[in-house]
mmCIF file of C-alpha atoms in Angstrom:
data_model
loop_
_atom_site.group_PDB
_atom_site.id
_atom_site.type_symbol
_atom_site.label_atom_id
_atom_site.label_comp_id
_atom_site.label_asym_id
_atom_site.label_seq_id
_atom_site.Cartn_x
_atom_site.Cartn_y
_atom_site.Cartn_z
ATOM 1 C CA UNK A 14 -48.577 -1.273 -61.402
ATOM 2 C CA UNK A 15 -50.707 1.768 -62.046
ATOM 3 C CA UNK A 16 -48.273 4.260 -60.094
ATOM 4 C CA UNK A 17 -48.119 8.350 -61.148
ATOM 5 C CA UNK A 18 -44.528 9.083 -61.049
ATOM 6 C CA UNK A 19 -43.304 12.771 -60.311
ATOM 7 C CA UNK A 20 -40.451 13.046 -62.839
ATOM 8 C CA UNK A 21 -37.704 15.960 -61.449
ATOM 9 C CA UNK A 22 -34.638 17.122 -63.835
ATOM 10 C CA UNK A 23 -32.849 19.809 -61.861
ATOM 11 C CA UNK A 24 -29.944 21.644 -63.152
ATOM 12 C CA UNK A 25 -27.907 24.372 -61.811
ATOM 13 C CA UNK A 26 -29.675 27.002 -64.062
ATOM 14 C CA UNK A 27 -33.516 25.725 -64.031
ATOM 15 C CA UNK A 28 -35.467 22.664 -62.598
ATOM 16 C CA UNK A 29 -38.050 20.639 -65.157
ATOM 17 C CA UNK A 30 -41.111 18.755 -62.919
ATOM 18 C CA UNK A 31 -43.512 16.424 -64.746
ATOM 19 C CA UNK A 32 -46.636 14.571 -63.052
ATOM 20 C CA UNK A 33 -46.806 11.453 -65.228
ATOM 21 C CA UNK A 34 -49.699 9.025 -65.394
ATOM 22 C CA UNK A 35 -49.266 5.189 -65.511
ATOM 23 C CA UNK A 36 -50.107 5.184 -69.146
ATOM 24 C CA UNK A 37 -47.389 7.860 -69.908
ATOM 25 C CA UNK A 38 -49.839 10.949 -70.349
ATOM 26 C CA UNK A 39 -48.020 14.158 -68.731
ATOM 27 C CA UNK A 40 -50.966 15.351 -66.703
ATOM 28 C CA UNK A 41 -48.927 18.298 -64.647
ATOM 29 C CA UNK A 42 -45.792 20.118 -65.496
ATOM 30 C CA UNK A 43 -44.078 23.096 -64.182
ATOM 31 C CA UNK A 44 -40.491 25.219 -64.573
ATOM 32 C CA UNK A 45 -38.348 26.186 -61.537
ATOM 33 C CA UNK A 46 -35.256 28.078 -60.987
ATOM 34 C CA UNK A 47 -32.085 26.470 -60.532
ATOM 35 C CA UNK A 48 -30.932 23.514 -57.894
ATOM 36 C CA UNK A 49 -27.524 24.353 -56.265
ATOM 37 C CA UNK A 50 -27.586 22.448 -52.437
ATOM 38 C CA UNK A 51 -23.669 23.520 -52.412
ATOM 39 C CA UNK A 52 -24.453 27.087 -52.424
ATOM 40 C CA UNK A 53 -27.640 26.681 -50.133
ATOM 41 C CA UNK A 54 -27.751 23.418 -48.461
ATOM 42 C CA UNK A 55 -29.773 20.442 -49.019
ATOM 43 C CA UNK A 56 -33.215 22.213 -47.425
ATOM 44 C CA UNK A 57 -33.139 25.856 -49.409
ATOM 45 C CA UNK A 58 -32.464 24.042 -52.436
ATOM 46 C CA UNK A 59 -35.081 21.260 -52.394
ATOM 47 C CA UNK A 60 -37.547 24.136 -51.581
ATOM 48 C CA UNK A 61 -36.955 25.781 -55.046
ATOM 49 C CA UNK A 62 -37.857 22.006 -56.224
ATOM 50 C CA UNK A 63 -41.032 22.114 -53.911
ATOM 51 C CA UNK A 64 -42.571 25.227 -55.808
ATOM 52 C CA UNK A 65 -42.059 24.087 -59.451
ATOM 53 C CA UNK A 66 -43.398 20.241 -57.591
ATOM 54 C CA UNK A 67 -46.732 22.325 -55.594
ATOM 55 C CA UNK A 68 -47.618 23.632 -59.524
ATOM 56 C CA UNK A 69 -46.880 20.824 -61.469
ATOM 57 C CA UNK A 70 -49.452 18.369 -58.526
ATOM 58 C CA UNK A 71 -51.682 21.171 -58.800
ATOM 59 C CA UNK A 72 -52.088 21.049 -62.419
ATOM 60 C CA UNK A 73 -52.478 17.334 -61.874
ATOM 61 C CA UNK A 74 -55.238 17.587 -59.646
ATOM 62 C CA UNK A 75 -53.198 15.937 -56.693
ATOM 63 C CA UNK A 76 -50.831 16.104 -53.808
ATOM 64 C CA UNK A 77 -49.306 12.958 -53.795
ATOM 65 C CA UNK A 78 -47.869 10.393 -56.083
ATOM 66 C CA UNK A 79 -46.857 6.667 -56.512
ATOM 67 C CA UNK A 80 -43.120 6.990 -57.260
ATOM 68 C CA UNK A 81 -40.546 10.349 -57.486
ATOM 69 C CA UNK A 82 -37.861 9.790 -59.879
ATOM 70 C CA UNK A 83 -35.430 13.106 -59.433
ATOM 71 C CA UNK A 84 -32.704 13.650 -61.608
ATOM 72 C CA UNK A 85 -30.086 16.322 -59.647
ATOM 73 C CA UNK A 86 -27.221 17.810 -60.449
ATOM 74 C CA UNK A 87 -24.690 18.323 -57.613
ATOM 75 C CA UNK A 88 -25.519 15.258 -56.441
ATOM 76 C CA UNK A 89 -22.592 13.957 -57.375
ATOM 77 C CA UNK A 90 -21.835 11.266 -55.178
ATOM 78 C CA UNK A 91 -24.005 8.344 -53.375
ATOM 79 C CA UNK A 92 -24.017 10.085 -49.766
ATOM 80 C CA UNK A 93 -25.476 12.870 -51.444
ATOM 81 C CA UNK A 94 -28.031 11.194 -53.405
ATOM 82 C CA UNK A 95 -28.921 9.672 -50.165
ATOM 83 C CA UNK A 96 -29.242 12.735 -48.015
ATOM 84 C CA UNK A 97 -31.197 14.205 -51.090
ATOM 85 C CA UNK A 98 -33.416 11.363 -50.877
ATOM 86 C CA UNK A 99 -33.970 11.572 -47.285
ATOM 87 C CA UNK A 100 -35.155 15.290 -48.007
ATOM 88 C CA UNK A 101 -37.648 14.509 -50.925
ATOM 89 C CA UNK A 102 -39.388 11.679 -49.032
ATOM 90 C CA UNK A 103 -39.881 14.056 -45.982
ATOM 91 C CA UNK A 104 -41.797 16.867 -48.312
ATOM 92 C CA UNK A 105 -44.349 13.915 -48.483
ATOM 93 C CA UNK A 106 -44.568 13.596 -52.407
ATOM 94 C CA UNK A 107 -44.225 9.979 -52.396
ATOM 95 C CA UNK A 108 -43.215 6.936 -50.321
ATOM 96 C CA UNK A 109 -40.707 5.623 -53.383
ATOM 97 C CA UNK A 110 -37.992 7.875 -54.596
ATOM 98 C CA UNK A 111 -35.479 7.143 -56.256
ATOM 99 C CA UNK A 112 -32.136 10.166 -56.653
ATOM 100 C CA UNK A 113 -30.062 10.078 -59.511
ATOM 101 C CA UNK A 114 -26.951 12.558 -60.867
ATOM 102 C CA UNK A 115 -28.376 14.378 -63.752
ATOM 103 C CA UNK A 116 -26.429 12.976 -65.886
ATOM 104 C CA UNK A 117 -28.694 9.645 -65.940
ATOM 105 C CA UNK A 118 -31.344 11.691 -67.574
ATOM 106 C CA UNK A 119 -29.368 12.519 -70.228
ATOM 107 C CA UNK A 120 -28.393 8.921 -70.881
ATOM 108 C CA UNK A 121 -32.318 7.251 -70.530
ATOM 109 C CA UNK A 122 -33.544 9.605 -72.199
ATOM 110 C CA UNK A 123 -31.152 9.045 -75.304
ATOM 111 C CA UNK A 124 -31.851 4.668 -75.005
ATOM 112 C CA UNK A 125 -34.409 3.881 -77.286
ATOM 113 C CA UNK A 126 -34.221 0.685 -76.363
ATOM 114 C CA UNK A 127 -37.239 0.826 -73.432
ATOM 115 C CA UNK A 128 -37.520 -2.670 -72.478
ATOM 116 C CA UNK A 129 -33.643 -3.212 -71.734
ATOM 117 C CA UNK A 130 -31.680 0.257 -71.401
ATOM 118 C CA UNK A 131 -28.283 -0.225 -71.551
ATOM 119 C CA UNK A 132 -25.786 2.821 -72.891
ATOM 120 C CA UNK A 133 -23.178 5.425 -71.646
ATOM 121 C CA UNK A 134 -23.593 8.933 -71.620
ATOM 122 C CA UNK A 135 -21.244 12.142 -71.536
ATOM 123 C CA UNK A 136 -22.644 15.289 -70.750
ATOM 124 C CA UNK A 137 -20.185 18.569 -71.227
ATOM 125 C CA UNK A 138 -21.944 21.953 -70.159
ATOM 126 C CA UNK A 139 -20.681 24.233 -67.672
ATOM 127 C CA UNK A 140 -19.164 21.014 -66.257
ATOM 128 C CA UNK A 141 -18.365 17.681 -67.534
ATOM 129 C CA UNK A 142 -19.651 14.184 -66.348
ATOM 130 C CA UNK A 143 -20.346 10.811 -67.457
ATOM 131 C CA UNK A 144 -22.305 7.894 -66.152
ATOM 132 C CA UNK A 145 -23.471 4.352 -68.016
ATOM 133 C CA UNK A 146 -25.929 1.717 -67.069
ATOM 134 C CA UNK A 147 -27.464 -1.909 -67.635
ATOM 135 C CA UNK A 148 -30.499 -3.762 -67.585
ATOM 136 C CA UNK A 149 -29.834 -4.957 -64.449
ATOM 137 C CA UNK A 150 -29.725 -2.190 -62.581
ATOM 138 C CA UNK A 151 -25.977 -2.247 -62.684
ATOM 139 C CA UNK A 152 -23.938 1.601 -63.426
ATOM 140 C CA UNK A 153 -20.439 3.242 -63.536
ATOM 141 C CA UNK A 154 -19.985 6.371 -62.563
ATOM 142 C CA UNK A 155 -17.285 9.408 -62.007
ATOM 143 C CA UNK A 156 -16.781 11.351 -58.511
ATOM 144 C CA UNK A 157 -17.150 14.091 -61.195
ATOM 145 C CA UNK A 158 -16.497 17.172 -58.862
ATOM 146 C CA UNK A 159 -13.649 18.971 -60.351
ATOM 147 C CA UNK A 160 -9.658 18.375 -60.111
ATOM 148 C CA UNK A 161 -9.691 16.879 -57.445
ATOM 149 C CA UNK A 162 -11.863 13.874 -58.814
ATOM 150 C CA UNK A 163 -9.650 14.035 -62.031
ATOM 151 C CA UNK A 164 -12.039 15.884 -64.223
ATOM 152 C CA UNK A 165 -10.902 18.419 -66.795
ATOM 153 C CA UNK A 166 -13.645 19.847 -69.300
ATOM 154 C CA UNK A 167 -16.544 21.121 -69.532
ATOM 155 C CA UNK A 168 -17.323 24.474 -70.614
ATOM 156 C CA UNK A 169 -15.982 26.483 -67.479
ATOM 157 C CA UNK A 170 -13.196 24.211 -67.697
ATOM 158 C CA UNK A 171 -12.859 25.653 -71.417
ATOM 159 C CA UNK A 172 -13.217 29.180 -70.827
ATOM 160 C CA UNK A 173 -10.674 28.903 -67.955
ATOM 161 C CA UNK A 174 -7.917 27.025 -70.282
ATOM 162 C CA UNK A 175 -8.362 29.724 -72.924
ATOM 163 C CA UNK A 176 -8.145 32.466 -70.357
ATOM 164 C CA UNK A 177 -4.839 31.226 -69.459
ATOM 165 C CA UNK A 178 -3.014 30.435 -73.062
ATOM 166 C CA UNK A 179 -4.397 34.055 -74.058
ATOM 167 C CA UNK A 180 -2.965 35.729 -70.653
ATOM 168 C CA UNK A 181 0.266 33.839 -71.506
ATOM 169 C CA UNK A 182 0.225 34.532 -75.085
ATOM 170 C CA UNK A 183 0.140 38.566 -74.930
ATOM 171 C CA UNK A 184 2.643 38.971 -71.915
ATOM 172 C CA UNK A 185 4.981 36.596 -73.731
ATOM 173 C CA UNK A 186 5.498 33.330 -71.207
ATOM 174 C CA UNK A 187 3.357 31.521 -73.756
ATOM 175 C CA UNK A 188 2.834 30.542 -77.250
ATOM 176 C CA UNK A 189 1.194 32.928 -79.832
ATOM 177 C CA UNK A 190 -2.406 32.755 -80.105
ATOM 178 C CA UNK A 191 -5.477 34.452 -81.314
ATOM 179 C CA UNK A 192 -7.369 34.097 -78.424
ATOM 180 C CA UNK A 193 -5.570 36.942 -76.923
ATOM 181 C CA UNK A 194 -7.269 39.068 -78.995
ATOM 182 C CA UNK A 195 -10.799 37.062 -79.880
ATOM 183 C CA UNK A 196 -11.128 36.615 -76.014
ATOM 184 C CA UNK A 197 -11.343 40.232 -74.823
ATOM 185 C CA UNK A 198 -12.824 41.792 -77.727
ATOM 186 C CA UNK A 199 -16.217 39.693 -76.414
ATOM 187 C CA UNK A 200 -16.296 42.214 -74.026
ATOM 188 C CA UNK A 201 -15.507 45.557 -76.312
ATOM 189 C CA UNK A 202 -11.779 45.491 -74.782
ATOM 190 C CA UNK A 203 -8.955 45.950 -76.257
ATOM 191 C CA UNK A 204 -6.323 43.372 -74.468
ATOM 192 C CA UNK A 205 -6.189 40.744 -72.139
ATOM 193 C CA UNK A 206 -4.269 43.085 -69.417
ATOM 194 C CA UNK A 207 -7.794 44.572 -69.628
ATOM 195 C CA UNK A 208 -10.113 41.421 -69.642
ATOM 196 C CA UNK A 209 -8.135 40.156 -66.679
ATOM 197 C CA UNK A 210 -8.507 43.590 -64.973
ATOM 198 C CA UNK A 211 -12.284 43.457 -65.583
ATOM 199 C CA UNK A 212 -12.763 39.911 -64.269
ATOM 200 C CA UNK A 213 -10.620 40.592 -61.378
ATOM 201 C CA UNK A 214 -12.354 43.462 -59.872
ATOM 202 C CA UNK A 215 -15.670 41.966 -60.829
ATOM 203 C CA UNK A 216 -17.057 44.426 -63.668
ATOM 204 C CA UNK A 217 -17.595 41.123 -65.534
ATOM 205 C CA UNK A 218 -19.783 38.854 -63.564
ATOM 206 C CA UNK A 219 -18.042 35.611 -62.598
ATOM 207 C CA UNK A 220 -21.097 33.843 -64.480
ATOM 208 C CA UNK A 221 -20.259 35.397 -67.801
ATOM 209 C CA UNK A 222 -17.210 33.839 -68.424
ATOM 210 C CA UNK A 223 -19.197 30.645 -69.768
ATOM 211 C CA UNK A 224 -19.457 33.335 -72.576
ATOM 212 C CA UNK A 225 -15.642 32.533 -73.680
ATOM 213 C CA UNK A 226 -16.562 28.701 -74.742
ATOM 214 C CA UNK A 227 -18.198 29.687 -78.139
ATOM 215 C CA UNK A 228 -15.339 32.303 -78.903
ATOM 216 C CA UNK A 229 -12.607 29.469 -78.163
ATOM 217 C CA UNK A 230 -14.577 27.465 -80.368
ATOM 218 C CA UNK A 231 -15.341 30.064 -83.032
ATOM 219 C CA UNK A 232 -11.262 30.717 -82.670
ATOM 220 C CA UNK A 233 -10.594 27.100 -83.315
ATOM 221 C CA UNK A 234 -12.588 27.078 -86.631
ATOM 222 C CA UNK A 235 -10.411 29.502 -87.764
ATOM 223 C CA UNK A 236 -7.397 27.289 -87.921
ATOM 224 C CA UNK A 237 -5.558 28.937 -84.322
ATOM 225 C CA UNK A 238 -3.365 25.825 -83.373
ATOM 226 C CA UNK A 239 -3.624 26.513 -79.577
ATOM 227 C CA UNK A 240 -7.687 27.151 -79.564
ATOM 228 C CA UNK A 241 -7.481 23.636 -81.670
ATOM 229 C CA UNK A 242 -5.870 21.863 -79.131
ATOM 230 C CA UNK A 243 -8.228 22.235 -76.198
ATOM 231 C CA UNK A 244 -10.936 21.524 -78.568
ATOM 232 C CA UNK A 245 -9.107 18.387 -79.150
ATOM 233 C CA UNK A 246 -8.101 17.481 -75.631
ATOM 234 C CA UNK A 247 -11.658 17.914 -74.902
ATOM 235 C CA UNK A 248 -12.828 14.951 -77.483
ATOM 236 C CA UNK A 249 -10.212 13.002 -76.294
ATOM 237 C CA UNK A 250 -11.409 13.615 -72.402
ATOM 238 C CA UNK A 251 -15.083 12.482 -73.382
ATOM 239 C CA UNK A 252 -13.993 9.552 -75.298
ATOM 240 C CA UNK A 253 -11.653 8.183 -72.257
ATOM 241 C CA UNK A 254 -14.471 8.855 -69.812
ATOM 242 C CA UNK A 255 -17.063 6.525 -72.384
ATOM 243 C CA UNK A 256 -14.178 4.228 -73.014
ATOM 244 C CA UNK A 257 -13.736 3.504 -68.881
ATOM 245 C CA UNK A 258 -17.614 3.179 -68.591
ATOM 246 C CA UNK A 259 -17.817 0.957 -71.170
ATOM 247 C CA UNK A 260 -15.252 -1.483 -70.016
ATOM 248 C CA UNK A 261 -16.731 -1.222 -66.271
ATOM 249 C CA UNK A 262 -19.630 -2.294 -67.830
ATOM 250 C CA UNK A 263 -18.492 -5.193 -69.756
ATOM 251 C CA UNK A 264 -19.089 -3.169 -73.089
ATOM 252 C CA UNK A 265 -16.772 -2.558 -75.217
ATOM 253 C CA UNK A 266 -17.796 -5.698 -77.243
ATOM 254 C CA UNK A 267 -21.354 -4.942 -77.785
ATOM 255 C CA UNK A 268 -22.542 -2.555 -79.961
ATOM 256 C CA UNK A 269 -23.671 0.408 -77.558
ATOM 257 C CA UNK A 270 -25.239 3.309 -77.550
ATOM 258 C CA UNK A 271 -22.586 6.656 -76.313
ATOM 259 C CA UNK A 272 -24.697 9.596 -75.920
ATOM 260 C CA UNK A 273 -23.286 12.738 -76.044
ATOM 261 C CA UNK A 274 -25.059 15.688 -73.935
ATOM 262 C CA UNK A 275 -25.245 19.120 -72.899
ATOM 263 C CA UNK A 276 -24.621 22.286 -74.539
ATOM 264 C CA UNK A 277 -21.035 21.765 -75.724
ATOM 265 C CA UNK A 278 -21.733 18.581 -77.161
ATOM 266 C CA UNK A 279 -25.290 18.827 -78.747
ATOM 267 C CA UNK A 280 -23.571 22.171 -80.601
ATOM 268 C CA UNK A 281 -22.209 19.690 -82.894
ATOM 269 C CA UNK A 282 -18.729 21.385 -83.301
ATOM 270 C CA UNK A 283 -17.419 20.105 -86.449
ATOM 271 C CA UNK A 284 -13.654 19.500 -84.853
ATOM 272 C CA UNK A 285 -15.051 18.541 -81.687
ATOM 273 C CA UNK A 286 -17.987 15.844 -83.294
ATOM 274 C CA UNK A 287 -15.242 14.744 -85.753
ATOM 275 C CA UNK A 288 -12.248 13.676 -83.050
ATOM 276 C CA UNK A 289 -14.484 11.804 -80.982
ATOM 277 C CA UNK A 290 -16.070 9.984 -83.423
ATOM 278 C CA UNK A 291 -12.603 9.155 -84.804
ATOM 279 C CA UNK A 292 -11.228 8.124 -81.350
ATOM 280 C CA UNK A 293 -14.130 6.178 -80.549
ATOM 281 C CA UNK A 294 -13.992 4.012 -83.650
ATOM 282 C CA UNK A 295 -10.515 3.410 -82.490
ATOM 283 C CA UNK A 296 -10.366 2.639 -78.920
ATOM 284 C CA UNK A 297 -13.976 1.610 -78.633
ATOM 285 C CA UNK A 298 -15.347 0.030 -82.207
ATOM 286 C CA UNK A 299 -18.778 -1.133 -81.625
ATOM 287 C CA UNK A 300 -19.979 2.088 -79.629
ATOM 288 C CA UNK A 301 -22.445 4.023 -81.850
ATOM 289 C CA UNK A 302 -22.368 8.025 -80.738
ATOM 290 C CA UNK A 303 -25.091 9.752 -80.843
ATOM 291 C CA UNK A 304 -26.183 13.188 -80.034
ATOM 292 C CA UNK A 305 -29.040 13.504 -77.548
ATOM 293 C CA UNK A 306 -31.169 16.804 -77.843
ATOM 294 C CA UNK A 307 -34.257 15.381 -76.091
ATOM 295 C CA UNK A 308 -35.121 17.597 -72.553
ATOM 296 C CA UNK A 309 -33.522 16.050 -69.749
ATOM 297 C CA UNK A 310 -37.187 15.553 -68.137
ATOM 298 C CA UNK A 311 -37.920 12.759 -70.094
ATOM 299 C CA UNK A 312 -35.048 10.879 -69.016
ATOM 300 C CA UNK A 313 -36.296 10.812 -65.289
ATOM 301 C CA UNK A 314 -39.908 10.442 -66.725
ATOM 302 C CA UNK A 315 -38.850 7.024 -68.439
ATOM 303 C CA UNK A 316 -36.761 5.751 -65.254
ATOM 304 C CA UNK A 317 -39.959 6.565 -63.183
ATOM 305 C CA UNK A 318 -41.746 4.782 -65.620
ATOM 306 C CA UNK A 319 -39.023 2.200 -65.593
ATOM 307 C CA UNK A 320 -39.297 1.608 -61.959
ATOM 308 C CA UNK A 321 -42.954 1.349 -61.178
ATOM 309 C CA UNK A 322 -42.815 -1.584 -64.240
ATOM 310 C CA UNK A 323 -45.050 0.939 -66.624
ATOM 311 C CA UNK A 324 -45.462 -0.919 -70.592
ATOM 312 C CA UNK A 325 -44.511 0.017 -73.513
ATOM 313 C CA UNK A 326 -47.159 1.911 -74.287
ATOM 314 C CA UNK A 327 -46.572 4.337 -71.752
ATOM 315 C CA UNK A 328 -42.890 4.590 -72.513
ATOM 316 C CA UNK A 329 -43.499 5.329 -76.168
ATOM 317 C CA UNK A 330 -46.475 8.166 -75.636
ATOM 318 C CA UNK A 331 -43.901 10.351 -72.748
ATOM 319 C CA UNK A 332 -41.532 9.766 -75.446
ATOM 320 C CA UNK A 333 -43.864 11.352 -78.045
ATOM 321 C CA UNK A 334 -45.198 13.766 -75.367
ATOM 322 C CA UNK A 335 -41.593 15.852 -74.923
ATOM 323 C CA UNK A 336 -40.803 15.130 -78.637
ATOM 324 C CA UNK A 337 -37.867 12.303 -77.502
#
């Protein structure tokens, strides 16, 4: 079809733009800071995606492009990914966009298979999600917005479990564990009474507390049975989110690609990488897990490309472009 396509993957933390050329040359990429509408609203946060967009087109030598394939986190439902829409096609990029979670650049950008894509993806960073998707155009999907949606996971979700066994552990409603001592002494303190103290009257930043995920799972490598079990509830919560996508899908007896994503996840925790390979082979047997450390980017790169009909060819050299 000849069509550029503006690929957008926009996280909470940073937003990746790429101006991509029928043939799959990147002729225009740019970095932005971090997409929260839910914090800003839909307007103030599609303008942090307009100034990473402006440099990226400018780089490109043009304002306007055939297709916009935007990968967003937060938008987390279909109402959202509509309003979203709504707001990209008004900043003129394109006539043709096309919003997606960000989760769905995770998954295409871990399917090798170009011509048909068909695979399930879990992503686990600061949150946890999980989406799948067929040739066809067909998906399944999770609300994915906290407890109230069902969720539990995700490295927040981590930190805030082992916040809570260590708090229980050293004022004796709970069982022993090390993470009463592991988890404050992150911070130079000396006790939980004083790592709760600290968080409560904010002389730890809320946003720090991500830092607790690698010390539960540093705590769990050394053999402490209650940091073990969250690390093992956790593989057991990504393998029944694949396992439900997969049977949605009609799945579970094909061999199938399940794609495991974001930070938790591509760490390759031994324990963690172990159970859910384990669990998989028994409640799913023909899914193949894989870790996907590719940038999210290329995922909506290759569903741009996969919309506007681009070959092979151009799949295979945005592929080699972002090193996928």
């Amino acid at each position: 079809m000849g069509m550029t396509v503006l690929a957008v993957d926009a996280g909470n933390s940073k937003t990746d733009v790429a101006v991509v050329a029928a043939d799959g040359t990147v002729v225009g990429a740019a970095r932005g800071g971090g997409f929260q509408p839910p914090r800003v609203g839909v307007e103030a946060a599609v303008d942090v995606l307009a100034e990473a967009v402006g440099r990226a087109l400018a780089e490109a030598g043009t304002t306007r492009v055939g297709h916009v394939s935007a990968c967003l986190a937060n938008a987390d439902l279909p109402v959202e990914e509509r309003e979203l829409a709504a707001e990209l096609r008004a900043r003129g990029w394109a006539a043709s966009v096309d919003v997606r979670n960000d989760t769905f650049a995770v998954l295409r950008a871990g399917l090798l298979q170009d011509s048909e894509p068909r695979g399930v993806a879990v992503v686990c960073g600061a949150g946890i999600n999980c989406v799948g998707m067929l040739p066809d155009g067909r998906t399944a999907r999770f609300p994915a917005i906290g407890k109230i949606s069902g969720d539990w996971g995700g490295g927040g979700g981590l930190a805030e479990e082992a916040l809570w066994y260590a708090a229980r552990a050293e004022d004796g409603r709970g069982d022993a564990t090390a993470l009463m001592r592991s988890l404050p002494a992150h911070f130079g303190l000396p006790s939980m009474y004083a790592l709760i103290e600290a968080l409560h009257l904010g002389r730890i930043p809320v946003e720090r507390r991500h830092e607790l995920t690698p010390v539960l799972f540093a705590t769990a490598a050394d053999g402490d049975p209650v940091a073990r079990s969250l690390v093992d509830r956790l593989a057991d919560e990504v393998v029944a989110m694949s396992v439900v996508a997969l049977d949605r899908l009609d799945l579970l007896d094909e061999e199938t690609p399940v794609l495991l994503g974001g930070s938790v996840l591509a760490a390759r925790h031994p324990q963690l990488d172990d159970r859910i390979r384990e669990m998989l082979a028994a409640r799913a047997p023909k899914a193949v897990p894989a870790v996907v450390t590719a940038r999210p980017v290329l995922g909506a790169a290759l569903l741009g490309l996969d919309a506007v009909g681009a070959d092979d060819d151009a799949h295979a050299r945005v592929r080699a472009h972002f090193g996928g």
